[in-house]
Short mmCIF file of C-alpha atoms in Angstrom, two decimals:
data_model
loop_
_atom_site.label_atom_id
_atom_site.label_comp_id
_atom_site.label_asym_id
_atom_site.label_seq_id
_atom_site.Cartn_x
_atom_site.Cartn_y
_atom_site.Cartn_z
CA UNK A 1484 -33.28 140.87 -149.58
CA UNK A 1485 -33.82 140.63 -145.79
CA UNK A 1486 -32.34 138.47 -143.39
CA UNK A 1487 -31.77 137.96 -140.38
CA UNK A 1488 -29.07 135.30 -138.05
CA UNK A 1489 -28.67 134.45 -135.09
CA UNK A 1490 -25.17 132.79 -134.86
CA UNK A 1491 -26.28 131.21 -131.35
CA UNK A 1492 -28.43 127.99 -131.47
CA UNK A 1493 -27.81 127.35 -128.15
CA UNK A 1494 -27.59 128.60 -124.73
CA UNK A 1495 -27.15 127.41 -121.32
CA UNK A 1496 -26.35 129.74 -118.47
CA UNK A 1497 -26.85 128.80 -114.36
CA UNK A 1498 -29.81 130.97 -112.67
CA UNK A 1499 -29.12 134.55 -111.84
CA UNK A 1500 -26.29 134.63 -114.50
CA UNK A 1501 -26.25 137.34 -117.27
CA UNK A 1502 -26.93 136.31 -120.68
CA UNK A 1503 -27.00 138.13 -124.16
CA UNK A 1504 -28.43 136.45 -127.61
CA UNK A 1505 -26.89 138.50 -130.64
CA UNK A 1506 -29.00 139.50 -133.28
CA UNK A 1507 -27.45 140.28 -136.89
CA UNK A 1508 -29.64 141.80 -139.89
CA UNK A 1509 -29.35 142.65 -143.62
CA UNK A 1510 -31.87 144.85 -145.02
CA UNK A 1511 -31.73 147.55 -148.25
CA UNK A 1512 -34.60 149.69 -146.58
CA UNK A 1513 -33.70 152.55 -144.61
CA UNK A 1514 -36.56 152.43 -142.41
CA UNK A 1515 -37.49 149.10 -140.77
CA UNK A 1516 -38.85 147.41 -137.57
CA UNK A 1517 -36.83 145.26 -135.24
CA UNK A 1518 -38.23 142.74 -132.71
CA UNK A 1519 -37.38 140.04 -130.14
CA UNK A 1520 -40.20 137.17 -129.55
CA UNK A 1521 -40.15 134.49 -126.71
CA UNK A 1522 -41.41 131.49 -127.70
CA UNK A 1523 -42.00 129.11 -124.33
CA UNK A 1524 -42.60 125.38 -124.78
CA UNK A 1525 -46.31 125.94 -125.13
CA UNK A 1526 -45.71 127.05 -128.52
CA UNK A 1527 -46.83 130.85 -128.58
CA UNK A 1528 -44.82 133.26 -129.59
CA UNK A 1529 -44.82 136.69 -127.39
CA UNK A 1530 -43.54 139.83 -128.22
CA UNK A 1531 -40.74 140.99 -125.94
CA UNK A 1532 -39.99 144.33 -127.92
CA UNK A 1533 -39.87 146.50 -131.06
CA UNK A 1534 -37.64 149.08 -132.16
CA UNK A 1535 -37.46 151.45 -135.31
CA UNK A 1536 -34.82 152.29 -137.20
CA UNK A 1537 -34.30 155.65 -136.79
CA UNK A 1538 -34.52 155.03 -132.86
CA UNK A 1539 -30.97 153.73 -131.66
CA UNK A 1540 -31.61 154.34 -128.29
CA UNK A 1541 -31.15 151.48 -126.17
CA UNK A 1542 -33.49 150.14 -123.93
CA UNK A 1543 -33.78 148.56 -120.36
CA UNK A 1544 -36.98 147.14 -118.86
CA UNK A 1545 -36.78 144.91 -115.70
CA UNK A 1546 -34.29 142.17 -116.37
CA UNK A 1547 -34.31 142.62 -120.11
CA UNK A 1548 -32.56 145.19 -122.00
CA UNK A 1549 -31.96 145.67 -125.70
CA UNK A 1550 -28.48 147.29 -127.54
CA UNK A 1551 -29.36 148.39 -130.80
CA UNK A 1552 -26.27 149.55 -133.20
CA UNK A 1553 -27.11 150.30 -137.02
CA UNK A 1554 -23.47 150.52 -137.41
CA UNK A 1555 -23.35 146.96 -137.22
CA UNK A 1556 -26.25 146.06 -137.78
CA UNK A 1557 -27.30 144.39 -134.63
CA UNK A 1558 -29.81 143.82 -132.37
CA UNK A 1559 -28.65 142.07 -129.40
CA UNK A 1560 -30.98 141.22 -126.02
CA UNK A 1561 -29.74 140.63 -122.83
CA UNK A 1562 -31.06 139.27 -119.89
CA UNK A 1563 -30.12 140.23 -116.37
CA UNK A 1564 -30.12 137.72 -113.62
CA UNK A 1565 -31.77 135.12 -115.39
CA UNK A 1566 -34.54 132.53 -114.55
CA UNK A 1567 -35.61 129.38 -115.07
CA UNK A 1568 -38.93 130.83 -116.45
CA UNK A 1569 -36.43 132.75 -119.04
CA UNK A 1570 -35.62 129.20 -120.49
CA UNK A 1571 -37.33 129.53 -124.00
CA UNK A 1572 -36.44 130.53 -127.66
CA UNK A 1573 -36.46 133.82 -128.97
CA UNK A 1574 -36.39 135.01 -132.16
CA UNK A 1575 -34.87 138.20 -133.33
CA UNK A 1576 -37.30 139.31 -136.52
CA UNK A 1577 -37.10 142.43 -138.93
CA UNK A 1578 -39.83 143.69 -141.05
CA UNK A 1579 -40.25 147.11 -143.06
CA UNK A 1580 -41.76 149.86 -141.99
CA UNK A 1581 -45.15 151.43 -144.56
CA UNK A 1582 -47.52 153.79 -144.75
CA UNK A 1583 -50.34 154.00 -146.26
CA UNK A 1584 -50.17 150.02 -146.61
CA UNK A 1585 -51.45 146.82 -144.46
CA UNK A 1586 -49.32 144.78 -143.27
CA UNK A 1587 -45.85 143.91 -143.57
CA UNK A 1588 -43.47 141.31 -144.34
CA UNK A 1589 -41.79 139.85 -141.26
CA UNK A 1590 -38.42 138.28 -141.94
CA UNK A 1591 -37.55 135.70 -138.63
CA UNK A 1592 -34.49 134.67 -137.66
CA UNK A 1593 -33.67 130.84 -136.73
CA UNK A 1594 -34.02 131.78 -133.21
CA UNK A 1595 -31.77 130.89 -129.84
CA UNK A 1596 -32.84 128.49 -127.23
CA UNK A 1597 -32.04 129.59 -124.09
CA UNK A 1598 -31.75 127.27 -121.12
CA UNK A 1599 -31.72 128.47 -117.83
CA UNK A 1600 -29.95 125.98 -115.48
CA UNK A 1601 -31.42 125.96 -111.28
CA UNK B 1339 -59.34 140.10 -124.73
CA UNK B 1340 -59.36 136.79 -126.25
CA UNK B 1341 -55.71 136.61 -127.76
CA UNK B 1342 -55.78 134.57 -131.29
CA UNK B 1343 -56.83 131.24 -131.36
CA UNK B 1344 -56.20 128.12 -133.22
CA UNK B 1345 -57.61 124.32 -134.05
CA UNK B 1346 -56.84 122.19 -133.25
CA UNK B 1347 -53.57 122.18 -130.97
CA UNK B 1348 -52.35 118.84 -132.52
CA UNK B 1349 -52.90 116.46 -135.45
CA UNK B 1350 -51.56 113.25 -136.73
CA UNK B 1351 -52.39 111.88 -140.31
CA UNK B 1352 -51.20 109.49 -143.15
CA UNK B 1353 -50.01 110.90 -146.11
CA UNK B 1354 -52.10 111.73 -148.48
CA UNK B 1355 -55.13 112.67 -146.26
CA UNK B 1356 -56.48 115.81 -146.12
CA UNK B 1357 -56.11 118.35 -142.80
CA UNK B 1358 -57.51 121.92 -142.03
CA UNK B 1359 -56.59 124.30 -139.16
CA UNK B 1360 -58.74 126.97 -138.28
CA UNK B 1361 -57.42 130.49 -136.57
CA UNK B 1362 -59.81 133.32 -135.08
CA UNK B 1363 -57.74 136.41 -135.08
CA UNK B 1364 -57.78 139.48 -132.33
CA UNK B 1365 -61.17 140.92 -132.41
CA UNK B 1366 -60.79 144.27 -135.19
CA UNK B 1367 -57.61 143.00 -136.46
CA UNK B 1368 -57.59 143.42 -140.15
CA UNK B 1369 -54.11 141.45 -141.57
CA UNK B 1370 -54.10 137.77 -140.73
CA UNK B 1371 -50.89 135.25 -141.53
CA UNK B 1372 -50.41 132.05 -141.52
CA UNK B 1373 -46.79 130.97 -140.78
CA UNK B 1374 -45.29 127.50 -140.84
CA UNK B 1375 -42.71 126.50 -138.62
CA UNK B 1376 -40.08 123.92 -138.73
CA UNK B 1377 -38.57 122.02 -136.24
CA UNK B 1378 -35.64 124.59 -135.00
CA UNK B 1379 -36.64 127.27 -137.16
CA UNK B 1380 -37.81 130.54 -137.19
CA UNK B 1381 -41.71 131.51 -138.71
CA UNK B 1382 -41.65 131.44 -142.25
CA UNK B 1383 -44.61 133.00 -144.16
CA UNK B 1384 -47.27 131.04 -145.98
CA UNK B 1385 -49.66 133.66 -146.89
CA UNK B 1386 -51.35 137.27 -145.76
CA UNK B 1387 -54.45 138.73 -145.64
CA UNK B 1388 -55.51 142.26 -145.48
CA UNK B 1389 -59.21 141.64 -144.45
CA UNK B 1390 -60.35 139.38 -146.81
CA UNK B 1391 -58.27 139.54 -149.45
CA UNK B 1392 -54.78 137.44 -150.21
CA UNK B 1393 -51.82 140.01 -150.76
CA UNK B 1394 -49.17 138.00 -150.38
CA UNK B 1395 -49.15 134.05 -151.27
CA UNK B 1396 -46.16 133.56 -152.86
CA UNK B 1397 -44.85 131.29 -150.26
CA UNK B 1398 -47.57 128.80 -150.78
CA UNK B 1399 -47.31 125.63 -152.13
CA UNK B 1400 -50.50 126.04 -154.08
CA UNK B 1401 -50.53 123.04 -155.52
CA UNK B 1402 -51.77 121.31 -152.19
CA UNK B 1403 -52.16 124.48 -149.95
CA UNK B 1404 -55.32 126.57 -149.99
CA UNK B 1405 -56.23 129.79 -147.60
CA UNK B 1406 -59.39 131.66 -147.10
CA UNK B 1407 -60.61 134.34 -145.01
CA UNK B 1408 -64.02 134.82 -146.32
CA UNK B 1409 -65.91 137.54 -144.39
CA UNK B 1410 -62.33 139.07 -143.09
CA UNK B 1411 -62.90 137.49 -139.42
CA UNK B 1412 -61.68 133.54 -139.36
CA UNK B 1413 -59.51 132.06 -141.35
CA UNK B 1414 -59.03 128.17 -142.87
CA UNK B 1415 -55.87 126.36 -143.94
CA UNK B 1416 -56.27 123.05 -145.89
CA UNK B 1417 -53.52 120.55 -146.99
CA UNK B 1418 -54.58 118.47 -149.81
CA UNK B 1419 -53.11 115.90 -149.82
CA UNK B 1420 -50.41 115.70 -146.53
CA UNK B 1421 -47.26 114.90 -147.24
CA UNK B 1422 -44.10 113.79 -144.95
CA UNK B 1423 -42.22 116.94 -145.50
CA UNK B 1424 -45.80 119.13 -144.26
CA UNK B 1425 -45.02 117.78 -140.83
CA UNK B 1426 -44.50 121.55 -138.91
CA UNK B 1427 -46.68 123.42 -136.73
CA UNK B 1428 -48.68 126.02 -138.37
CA UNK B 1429 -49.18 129.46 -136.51
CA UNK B 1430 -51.36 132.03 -137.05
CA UNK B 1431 -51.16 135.72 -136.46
CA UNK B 1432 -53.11 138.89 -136.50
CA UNK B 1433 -51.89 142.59 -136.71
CA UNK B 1434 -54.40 145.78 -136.54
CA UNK B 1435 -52.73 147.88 -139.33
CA UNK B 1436 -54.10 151.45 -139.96
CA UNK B 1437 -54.13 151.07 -143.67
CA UNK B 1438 -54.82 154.61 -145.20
CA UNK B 1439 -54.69 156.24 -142.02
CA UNK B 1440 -51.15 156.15 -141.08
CA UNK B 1441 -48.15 153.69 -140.29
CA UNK B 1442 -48.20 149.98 -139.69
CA UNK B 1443 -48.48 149.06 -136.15
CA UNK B 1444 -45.70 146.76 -136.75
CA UNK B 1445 -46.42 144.08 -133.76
CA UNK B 1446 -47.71 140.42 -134.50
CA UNK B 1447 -49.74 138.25 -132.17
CA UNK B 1448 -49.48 134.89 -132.42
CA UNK B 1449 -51.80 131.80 -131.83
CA UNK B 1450 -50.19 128.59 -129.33
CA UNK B 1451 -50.22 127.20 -133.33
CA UNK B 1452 -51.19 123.79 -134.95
CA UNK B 1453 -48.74 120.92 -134.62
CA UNK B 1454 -49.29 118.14 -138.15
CA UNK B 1455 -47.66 115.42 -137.80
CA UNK B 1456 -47.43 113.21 -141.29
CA UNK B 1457 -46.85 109.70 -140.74
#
């Protein structure tokens, strides 16, 4: 079965500090999808970033950058120099990867709220 | 591009009364879901279509829940009858997945969502 946590409920961190939300999945496939979504207190959630499986490079854009390690099975996000605009909850999320198929099943984690202190 | 869109934002109801919420998808999107999502959460999956058709409704309580998605566009979710417990907000989401011509895109957009409220 798939799952994903994310030990951290909550976070509070002063403007312009450094923050990282860790990301933890379980999965039996060897080929999957990994994503981070903001959701912002109007309720939408917006995709931040996806990454496959057999792609461990990590990745920086802007403030954000992402540390993926299939050795551990993580997926952790961290923001640089953070804002109060960053103050939101994201969700870490894992689904498989198919061909030939529609769809997929998306597996969310509980999410982290983040909260971004002026 | 219009991004998905939901009715209504917000509703409040007695138990036991009847509610629908309405999503238009991405225009071409194929694969619609409808999630539900509890207070402090994370999205859990109600049901999906691929175009018109139901592939995966495991998740729904079909004893009160009902989905359709008739011509593959816009889709309707009905509570019949509301309980306490059904107080969440429901989001919808749309995909464009290639089917038979290769890999699933693998990115969801999301409506702002539906927020019941059973009293």
């Amino acid at each position: 079965a798939q799952k994903v946590t994310q030990a951290q409920t909550e976070i509070s961190v002063v403007e312009k500090e450094d923050v990282t939300l860790d990301c933890v999945y379980e999965t039996r496939d060897t080929t999957y999808y990994l994503f981070w979504y903001k959701q912002p207190p109007s309720g939408e959630l917006v995709f931040l970033i996806r990454r496959n499986s057999f792609d461990e490079q990590n990745e920086i854009s802007g403030r954000y950058s992402w540390n993926f390690q299939k050795s551990t099975s993580s997926f952790n996000f961290t923001i640089t120099a953070s804002q109060v605009v960053d103050s939101a909850v994201y969700f870490c999320a894992l689904s498989e990867i198919r061909f030939y198929n529609y769809g997929q099943n998306f597996v969310f984690g509980p999410g982290t709220r983040l909260s971004v202190l002026p | 591009e219009a991004g998905v869109v939901q009715s209504p934002r917000y509703k409040i109801i007695e138990k036991k009364q009847p509610v629908a919420f309405w999503c238009n998808p991405i225009s071409g999107h194929n694969t619609l879901y409808w999630y539900l999502q509890n207070l402090g959460q994370g999205p859990e999956l109600l049901i999906r279509y691929e175009n018109e058709e139901a592939v995966d409704d495991s998740q729904l309580p079909k004893d009160r829940f009902s989905a359709e998605r008739l011509k593959g566009v816009d889709s309707t979710l009905k509570i019949q009858p509301a309980e306490l417990g059904d107080s969440a907000v429901y989001l919808c989401a749309s995909s464009l997945d290639h089917g038979t011509g290769g890999f699933n895109t693998g990115e969801l957009f999301f409506g702002e969502g539906s927020r019941l409220t059973v009293l």
